[in-house]
Tab-separated table of C-alpha atoms in Angstrom:
chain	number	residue	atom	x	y	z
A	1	UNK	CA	14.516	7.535	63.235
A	2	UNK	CA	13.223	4.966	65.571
A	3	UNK	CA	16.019	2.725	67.738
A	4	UNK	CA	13.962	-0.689	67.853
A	5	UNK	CA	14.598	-2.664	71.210
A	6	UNK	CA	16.811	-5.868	70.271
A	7	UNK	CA	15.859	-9.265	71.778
A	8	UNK	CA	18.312	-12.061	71.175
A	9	UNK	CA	17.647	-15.537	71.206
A	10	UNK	CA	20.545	-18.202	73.483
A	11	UNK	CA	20.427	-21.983	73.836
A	12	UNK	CA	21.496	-25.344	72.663
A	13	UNK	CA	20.437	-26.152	68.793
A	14	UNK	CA	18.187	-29.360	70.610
A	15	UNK	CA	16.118	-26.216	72.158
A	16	UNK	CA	14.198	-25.397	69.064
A	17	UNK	CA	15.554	-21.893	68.355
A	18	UNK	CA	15.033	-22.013	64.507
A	19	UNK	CA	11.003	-22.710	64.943
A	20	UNK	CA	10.859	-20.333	68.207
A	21	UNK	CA	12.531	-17.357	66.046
A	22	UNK	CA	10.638	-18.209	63.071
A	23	UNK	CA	7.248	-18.443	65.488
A	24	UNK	CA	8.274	-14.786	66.617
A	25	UNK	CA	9.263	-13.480	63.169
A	26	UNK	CA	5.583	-15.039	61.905
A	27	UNK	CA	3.873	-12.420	64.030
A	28	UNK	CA	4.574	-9.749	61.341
A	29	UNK	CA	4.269	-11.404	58.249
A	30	UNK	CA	1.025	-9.842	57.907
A	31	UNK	CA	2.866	-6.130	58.138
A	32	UNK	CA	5.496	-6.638	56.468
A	33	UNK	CA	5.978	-8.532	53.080
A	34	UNK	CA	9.535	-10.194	52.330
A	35	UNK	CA	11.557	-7.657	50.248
A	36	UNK	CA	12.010	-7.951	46.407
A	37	UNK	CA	15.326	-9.422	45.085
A	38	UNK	CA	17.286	-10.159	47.950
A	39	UNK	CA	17.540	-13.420	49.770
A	40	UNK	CA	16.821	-12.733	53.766
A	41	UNK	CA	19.594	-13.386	56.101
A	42	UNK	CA	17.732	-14.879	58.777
A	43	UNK	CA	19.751	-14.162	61.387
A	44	UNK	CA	17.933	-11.192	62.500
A	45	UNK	CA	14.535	-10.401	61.633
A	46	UNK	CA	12.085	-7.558	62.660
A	47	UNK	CA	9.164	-8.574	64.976
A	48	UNK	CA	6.085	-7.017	66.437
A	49	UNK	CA	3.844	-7.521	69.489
A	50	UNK	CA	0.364	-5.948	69.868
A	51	UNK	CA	1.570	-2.643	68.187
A	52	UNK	CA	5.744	-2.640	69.688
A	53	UNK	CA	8.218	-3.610	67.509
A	54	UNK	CA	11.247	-4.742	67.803
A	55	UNK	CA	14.414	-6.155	66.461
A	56	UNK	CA	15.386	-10.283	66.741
A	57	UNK	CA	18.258	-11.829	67.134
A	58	UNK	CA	18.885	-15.329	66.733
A	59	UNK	CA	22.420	-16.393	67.648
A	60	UNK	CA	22.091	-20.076	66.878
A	61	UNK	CA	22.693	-18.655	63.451
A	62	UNK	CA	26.510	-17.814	64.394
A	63	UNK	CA	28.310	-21.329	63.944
A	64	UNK	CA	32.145	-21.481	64.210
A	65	UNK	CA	33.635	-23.695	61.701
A	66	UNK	CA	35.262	-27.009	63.592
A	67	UNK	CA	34.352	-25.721	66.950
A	68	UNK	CA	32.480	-27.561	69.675
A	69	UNK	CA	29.007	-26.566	70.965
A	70	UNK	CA	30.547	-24.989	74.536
A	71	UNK	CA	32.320	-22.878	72.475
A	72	UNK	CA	29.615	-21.497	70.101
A	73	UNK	CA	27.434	-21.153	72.580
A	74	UNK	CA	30.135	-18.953	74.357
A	75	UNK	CA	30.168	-17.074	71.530
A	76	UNK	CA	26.518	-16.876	71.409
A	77	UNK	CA	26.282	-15.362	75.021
A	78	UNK	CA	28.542	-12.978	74.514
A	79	UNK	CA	26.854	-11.366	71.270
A	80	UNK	CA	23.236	-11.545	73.194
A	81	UNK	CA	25.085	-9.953	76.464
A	82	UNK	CA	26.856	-7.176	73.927
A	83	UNK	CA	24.119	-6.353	71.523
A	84	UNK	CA	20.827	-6.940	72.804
A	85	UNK	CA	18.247	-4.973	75.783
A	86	UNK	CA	16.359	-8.502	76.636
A	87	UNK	CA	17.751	-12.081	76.377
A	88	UNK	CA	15.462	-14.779	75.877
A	89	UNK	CA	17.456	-18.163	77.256
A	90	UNK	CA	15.701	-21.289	75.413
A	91	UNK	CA	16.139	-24.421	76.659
A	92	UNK	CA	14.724	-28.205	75.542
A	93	UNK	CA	12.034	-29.211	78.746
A	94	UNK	CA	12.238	-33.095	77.484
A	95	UNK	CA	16.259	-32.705	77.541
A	96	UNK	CA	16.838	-31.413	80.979
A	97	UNK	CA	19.800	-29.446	82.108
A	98	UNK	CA	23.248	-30.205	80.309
A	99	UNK	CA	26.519	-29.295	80.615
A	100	UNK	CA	26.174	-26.732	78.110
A	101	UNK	CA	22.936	-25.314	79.638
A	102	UNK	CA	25.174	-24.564	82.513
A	103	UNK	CA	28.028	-23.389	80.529
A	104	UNK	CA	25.471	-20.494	79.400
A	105	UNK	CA	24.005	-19.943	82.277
A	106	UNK	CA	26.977	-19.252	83.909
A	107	UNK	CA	27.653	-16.299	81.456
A	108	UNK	CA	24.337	-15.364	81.246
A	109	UNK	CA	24.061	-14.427	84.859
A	110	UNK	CA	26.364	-11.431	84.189
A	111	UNK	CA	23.313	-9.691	82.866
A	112	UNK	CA	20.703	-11.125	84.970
A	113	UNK	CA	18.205	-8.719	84.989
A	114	UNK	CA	18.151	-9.056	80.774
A	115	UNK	CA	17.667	-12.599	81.095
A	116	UNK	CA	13.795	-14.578	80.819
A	117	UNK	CA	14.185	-18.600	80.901
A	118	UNK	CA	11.746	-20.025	78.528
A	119	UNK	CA	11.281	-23.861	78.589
A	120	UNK	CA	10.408	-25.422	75.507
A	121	UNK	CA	8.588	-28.059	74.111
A	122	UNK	CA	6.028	-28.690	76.825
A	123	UNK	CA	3.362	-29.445	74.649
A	124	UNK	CA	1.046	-30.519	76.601
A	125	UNK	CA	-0.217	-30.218	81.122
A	126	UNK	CA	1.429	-33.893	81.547
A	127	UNK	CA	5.264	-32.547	80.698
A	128	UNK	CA	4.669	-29.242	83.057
A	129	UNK	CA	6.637	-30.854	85.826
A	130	UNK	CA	9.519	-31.431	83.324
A	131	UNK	CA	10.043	-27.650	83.378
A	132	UNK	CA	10.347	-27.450	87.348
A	133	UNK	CA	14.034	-28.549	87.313
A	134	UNK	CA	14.918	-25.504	85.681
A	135	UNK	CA	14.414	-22.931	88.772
A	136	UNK	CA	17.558	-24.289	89.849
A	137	UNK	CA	19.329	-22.206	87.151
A	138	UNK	CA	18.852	-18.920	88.731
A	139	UNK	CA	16.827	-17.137	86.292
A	140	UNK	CA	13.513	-17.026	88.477
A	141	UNK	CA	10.284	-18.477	86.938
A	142	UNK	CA	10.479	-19.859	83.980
A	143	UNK	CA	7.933	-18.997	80.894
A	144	UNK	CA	7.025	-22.370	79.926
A	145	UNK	CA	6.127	-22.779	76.470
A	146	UNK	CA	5.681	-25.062	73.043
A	147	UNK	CA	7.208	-22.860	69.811
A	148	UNK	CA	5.607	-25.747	67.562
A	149	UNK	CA	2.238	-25.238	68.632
A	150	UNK	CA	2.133	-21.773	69.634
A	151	UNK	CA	2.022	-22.255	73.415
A	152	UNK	CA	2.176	-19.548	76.154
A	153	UNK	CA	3.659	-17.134	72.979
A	154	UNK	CA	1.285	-14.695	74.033
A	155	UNK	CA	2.696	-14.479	77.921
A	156	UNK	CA	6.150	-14.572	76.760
A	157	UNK	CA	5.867	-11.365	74.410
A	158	UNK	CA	4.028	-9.900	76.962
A	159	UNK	CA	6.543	-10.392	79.447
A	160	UNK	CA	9.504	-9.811	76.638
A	161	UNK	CA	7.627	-5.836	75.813
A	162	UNK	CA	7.363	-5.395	79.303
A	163	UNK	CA	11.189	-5.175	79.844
A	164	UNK	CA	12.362	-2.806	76.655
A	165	UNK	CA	13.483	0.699	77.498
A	166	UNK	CA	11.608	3.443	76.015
A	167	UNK	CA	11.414	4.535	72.597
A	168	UNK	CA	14.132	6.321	71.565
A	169	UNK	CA	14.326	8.465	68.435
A	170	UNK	CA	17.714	9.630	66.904
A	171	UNK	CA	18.073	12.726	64.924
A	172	UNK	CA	15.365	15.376	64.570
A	173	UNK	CA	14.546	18.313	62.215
A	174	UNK	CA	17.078	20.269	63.986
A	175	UNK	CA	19.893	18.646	63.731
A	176	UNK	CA	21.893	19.464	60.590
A	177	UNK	CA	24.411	16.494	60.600
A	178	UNK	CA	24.391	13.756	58.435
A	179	UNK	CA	25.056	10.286	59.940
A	180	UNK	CA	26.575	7.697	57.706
A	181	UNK	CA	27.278	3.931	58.732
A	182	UNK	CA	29.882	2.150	56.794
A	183	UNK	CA	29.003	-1.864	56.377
A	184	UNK	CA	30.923	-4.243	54.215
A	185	UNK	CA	31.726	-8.102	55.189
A	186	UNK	CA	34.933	-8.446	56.957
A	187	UNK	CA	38.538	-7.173	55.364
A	188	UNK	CA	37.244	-5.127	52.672
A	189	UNK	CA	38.764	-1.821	54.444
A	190	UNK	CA	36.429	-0.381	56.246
A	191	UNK	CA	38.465	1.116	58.915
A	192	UNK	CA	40.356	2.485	56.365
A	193	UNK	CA	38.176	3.840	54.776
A	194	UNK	CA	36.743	5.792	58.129
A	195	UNK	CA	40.081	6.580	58.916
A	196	UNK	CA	40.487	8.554	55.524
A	197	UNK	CA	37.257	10.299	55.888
A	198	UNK	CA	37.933	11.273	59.241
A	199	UNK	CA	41.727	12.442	58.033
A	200	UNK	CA	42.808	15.434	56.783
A	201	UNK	CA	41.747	18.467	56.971
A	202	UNK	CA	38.446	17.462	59.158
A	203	UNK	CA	38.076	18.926	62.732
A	204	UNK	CA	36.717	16.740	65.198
A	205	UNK	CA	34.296	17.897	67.507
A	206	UNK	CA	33.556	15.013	69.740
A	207	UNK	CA	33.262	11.012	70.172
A	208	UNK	CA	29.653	10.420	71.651
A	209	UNK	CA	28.237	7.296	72.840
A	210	UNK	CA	26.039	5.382	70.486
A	211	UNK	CA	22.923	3.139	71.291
A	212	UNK	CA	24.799	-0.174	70.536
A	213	UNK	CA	26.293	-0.860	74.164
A	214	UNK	CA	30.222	-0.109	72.782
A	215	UNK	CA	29.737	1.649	69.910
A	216	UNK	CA	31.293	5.325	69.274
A	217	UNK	CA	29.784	7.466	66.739
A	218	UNK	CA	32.381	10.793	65.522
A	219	UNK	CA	30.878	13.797	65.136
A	220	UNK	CA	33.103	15.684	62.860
A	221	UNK	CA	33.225	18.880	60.232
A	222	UNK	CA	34.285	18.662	56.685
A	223	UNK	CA	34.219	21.967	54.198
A	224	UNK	CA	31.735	23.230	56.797
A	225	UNK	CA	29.382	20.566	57.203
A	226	UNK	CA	28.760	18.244	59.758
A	227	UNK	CA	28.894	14.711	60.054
A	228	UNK	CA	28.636	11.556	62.086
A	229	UNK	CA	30.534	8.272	61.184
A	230	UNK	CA	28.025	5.875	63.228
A	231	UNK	CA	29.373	3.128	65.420
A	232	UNK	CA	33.956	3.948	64.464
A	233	UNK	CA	34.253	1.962	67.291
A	234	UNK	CA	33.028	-1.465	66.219
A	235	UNK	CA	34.915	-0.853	63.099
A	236	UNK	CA	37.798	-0.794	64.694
A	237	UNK	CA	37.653	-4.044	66.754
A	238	UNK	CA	40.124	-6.876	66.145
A	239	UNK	CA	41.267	-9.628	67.659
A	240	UNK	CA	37.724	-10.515	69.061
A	241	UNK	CA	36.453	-14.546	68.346
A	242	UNK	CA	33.122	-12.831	66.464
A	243	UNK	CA	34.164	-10.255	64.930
A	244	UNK	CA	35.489	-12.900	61.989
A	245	UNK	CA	32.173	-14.515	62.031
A	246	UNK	CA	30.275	-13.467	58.552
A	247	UNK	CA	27.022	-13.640	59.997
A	248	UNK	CA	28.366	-11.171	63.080
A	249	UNK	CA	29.397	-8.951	60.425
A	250	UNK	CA	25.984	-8.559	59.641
A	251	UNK	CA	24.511	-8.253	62.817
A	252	UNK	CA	26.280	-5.721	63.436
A	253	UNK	CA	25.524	-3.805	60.029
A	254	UNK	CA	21.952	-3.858	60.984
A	255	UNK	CA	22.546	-2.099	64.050
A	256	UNK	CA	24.531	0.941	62.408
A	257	UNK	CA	22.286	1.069	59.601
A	258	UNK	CA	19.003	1.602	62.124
A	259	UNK	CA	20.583	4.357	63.963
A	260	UNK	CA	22.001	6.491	60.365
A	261	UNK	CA	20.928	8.767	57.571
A	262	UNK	CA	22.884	6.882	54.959
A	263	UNK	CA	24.550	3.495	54.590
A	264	UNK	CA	27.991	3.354	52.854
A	265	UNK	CA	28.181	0.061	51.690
A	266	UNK	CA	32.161	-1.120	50.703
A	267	UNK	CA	33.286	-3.608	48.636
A	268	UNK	CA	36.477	-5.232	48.266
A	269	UNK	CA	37.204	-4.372	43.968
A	270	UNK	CA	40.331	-7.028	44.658
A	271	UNK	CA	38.669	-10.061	45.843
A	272	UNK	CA	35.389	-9.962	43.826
A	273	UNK	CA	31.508	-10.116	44.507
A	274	UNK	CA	30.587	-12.464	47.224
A	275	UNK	CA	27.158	-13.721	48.511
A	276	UNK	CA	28.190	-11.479	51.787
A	277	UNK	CA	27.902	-8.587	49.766
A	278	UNK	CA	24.885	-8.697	48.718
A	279	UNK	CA	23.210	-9.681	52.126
A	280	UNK	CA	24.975	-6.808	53.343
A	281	UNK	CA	24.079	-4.288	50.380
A	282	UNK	CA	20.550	-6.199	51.341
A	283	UNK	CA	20.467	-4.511	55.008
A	284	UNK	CA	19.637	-1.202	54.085
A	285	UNK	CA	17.430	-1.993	51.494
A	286	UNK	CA	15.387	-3.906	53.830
A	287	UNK	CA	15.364	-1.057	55.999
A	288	UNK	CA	14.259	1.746	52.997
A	289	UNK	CA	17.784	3.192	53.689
A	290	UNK	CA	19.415	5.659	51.342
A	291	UNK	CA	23.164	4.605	50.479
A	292	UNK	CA	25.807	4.744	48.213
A	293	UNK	CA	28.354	1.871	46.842
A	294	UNK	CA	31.606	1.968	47.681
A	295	UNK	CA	34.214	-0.034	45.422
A	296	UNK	CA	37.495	0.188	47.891
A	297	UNK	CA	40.999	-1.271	46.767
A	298	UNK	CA	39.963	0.675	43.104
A	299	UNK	CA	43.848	1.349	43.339
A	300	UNK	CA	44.947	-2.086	42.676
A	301	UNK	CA	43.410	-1.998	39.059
A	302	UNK	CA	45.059	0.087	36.207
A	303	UNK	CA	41.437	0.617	35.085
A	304	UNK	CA	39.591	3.381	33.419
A	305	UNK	CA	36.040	4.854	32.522
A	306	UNK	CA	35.157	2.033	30.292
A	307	UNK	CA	36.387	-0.822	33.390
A	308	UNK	CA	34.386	0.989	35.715
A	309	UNK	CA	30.963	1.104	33.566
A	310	UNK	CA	31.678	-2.742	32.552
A	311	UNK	CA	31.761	-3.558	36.963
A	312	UNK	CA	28.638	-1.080	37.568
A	313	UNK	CA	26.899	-3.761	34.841
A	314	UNK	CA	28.760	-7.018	36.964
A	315	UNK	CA	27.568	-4.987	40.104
A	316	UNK	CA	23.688	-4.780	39.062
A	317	UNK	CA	23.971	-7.964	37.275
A	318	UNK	CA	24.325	-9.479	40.751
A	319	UNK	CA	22.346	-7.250	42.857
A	320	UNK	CA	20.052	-6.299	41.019
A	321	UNK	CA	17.790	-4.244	43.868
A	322	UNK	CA	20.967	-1.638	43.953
A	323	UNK	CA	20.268	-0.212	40.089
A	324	UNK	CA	19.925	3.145	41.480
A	325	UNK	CA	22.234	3.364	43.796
A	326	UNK	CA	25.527	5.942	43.141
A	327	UNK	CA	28.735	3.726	43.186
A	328	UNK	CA	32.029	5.247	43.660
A	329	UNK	CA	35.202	3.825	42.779
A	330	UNK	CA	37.824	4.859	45.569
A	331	UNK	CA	41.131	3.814	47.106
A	332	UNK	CA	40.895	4.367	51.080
A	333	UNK	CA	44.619	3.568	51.566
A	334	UNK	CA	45.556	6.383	49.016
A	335	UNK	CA	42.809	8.831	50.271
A	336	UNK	CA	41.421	8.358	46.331
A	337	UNK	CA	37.830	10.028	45.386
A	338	UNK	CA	37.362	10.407	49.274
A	339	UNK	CA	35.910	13.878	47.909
A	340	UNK	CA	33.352	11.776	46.006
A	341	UNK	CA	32.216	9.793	48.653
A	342	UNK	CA	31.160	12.863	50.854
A	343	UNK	CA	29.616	14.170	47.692
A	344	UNK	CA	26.837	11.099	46.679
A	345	UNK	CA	26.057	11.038	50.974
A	346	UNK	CA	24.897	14.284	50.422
A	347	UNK	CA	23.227	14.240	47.543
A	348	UNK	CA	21.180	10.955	48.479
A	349	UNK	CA	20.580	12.453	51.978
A	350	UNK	CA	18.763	15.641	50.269
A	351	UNK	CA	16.893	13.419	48.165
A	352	UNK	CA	15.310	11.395	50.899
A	353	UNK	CA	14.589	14.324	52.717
A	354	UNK	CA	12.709	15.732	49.442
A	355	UNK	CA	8.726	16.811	50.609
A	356	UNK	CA	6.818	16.899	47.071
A	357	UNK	CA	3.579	19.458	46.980
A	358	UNK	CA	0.598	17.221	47.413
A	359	UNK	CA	-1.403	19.129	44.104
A	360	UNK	CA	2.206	17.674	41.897
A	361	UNK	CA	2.053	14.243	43.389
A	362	UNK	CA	-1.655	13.955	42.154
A	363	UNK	CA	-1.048	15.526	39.046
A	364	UNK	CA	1.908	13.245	38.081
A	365	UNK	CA	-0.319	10.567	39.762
A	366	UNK	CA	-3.182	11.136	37.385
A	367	UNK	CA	-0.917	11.475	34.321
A	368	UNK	CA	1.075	8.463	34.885
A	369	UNK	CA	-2.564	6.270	34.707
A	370	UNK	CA	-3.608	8.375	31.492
A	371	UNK	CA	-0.052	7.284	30.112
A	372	UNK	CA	-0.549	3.122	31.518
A	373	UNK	CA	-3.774	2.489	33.418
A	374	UNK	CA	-4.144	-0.035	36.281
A	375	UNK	CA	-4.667	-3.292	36.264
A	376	UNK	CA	-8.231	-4.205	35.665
A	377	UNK	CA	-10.479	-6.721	38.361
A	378	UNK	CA	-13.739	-8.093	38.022
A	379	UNK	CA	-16.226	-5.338	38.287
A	380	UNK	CA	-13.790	-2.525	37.302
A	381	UNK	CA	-10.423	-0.796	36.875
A	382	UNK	CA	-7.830	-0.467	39.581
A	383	UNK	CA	-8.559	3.766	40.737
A	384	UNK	CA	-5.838	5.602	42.376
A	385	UNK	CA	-7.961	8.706	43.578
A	386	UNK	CA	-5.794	10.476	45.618
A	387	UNK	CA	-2.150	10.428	46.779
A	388	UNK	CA	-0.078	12.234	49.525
A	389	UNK	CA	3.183	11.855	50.942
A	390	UNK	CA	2.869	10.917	54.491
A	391	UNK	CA	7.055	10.682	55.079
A	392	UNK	CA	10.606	11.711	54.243
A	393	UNK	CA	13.869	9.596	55.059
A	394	UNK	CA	12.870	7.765	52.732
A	395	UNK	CA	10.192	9.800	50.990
A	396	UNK	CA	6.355	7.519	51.549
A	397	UNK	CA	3.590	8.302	49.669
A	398	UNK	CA	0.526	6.894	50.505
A	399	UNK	CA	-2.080	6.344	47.895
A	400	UNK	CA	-6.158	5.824	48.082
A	401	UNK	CA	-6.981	3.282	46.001
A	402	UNK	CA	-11.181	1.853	45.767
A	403	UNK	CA	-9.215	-1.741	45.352
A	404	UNK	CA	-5.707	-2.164	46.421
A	405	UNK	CA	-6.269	-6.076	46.432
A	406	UNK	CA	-5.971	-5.571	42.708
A	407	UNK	CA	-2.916	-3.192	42.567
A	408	UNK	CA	-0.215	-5.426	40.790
A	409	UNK	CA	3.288	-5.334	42.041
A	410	UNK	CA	4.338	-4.232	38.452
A	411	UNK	CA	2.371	-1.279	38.353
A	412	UNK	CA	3.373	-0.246	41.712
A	413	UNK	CA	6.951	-0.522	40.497
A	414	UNK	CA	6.019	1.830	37.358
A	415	UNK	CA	4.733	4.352	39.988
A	416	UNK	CA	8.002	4.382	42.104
A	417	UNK	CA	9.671	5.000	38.553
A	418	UNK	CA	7.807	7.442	37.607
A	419	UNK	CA	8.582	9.583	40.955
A	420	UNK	CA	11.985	8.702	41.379
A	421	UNK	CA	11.996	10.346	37.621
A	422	UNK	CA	9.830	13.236	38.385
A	423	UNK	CA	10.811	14.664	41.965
A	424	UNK	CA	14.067	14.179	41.295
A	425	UNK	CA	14.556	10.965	43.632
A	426	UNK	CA	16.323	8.435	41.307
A	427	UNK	CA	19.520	7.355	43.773
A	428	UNK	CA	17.251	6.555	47.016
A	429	UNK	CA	14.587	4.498	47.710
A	430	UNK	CA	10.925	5.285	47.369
A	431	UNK	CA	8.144	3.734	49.572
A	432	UNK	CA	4.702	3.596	48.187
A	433	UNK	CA	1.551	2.243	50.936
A	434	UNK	CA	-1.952	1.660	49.681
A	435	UNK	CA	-4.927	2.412	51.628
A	436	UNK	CA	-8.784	1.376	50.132
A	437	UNK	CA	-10.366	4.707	49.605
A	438	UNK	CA	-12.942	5.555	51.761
A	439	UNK	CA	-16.778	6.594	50.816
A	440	UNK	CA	-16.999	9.864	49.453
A	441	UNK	CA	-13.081	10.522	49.837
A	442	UNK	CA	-10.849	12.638	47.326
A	443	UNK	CA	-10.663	11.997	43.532
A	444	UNK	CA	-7.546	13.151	41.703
């Protein structure tokens, strides 16, 4: 798994961060199409730069409640400082400096060397001397720019790509362990529930420091397997202004997700299904991560088989991009169907880690067009002519198609079916690319 730079966005809401993170995010719209089903918390978004990707953070989407601006952008600071390798300070080139400017400056220059001052809104050569004012902050030169228009973008990015670390992959085919991150929206028990898994009967082998700058990931053994809870330590916070901040709570999902095998996803059975939930659950998916459901609190409820099967419906009902995912119904406080837990990790870790034998996948291939053929186009019939997988974690098959313009949605969603039914994947998530087949290629 790749560990994607993070690049977080500071500065007053008059500086324009909403249309310079949405300029940023626009860069990969071509790659990457908006997932099915979900609605996108736009407080992060992936991004991508003349091949380099990366992961951004806008902070102006963290608002405390009743609070004034010095003290969000405190808050917004000190997330950028904590969670991200480069730190892109925006400020408004017609405003000036402020008091709150300063205010963040002040805490930015903590982390100096992660810091790049971008001036915006100089739109045009007349408002460049606007932006001169600004050396006075400390940050060196500034990159002066319009997000509007798509001014001095290019530079930035350039600049921004220069600065990440290098690539850094977690995990290889060697190690045996199985990393798990548990997410849920605050005080649905999800340090209890890492404190039962990591009770009992489990030896711990060591605490090892994770890619997020304070996180802890526990490497333990259960029943003779290994595991790693990703990021305990971040779980365990309190008392911190952010950590009660939704949108935080999400942040910092995103980052545990990225650097695990499976996401363990809790919700609070006591207080209901919230909108939180589901942007949570949505993290993963987003990511083509394999998890499981977790249903904490189950002990509050004298419910049985029939209670359970009635939420699963509620569950789906409301998320419905989860239908496949294994939900367990536990009690973390009374160490309840912990057992079960462990059990759906590993089974949807094997799954995604399935390799199918290329001569099956184009066999099933051809017989699933025999049984509902493609879309038709003017000038022909949609042709899948050859199909391999090209991936595992989750398992990516790529198929050659002679016009995957014409390939509808619907009929790629029959095909993802169809394998999740056949290989044996139906609780993770299945990735299928096109590519146009070339001249003289394969035929199935």
């Amino acid at each position: 798994m790749k560990i994607l730079p993070k690049v977080a966005i500071v500065g007053e809401p008059s500086a324009g961060k909403s249309t310079f993170f949405n300029r940023l995010a626009e860069q990969r719209k071509a790659i990457v199409s908006e997932t099915r089903g979900i609605t996108r918390d736009r407080l992060y978004s992936k991004a991508e730069w003349l091949g380099r990707e990366f992961t951004l953070i806008d902070t102006g989407g963290i608002v405390l409640k009743d609070a004034p601006f010095s003290k969000e952008i405190k808050v917004q600071a000190e997330i950028a400082m904590k969670e991200s390798d480069v730190i892109l300070f925006l400020v408004d080139g017609r405003l000036g400096i402020t008091e709150d400017t300063l205010s963040a400056a002040k805490l930015l220059k903590k982390v100096r060397n992660k810091v790049i001052l971008v001036v915006n809104k100089i739109d045009d050569q007349t408002l460049l001397g606007d932006a001169y004012q600004f050396y006075s902050l400390g940050f060196g030169d500034p990159f002066v720019i319009s997000a509007i228009h798509g001014i001095g973008i290019g530079d930035l990015l350039d600049e921004v790509c220069s600065r990440f670390p290098k690539e850094e992959e977690i995990g290889s085919s060697d190690d045996k362990s199985i990393s798990f991150a548990i997410i849920g929206r605050p005080n649905v028990g999800k340090s209890s529930l890492v404190n039962a898994m990591l009770g009992e009967e489990r030896v711990i082998v060591s605490s090892m420091e994770g890619t997020t700058r304070d996180a802890v990931d526990t490497a333990f053994t259960r029943e003779g397997k290994n595991f790693i809870a990703v990021d305990t330590a971040g779980l365990k916070k309190r008392g911190q202004i952010y950590e009660s901040i939704d949108k935080y709570a999400a942040l910092r999902a995103m980052s545990a997700v990225e650097k695990s095998d499976v996401a363990v996803v809790v919700i609070d059975a006591d207080y209901g299904l919230t909108d939180q939930d589901q942007h949570i659950a949505g993290i993963p998916l987003e990511e083509s991560k394999p998890m499981i459901i977790v249903i904490n609190k189950w002990d509050l409820h004298e419910h049985g088989q029939n209670e359970q099967e009635e939420y699963k419906k509620t569950l789906i009902k409301w998320m419905p991009f989860i239908s496949y995912v294994p939900v367990v119904f536990a009690s973390a406080k009374n160490k309840q169907n912990i057992d079960k837990i462990f059990k759906a990790i590993e089974i949807v870790h094997e799954q995604a880690g399935k390799r199918i034998p290329t001569s099956l996948l184009n066999t099933v291939v051809r017989d699933a067009q025999l049984a509902n053929e493609t879309p038709l186009f003017k000038g022909g019939r949609v042709k899948i002519n050859y199909a391999t997988q090209s991936d595992t974690y989750p398992p990516t098959f790529v198929l050659f198609v002679n016009n995957p313009d014409f390939m509808h949605f619907s009929y790629l969603r029959y095909l993802e079916s169809t394998f999740r039914t056949q290989f044996g994947l139906t609780n993770v998530p299945v990735k299928i690319i096109m590519r146009k087949k070339q001249t003289g290629g394969f035929k199935i």
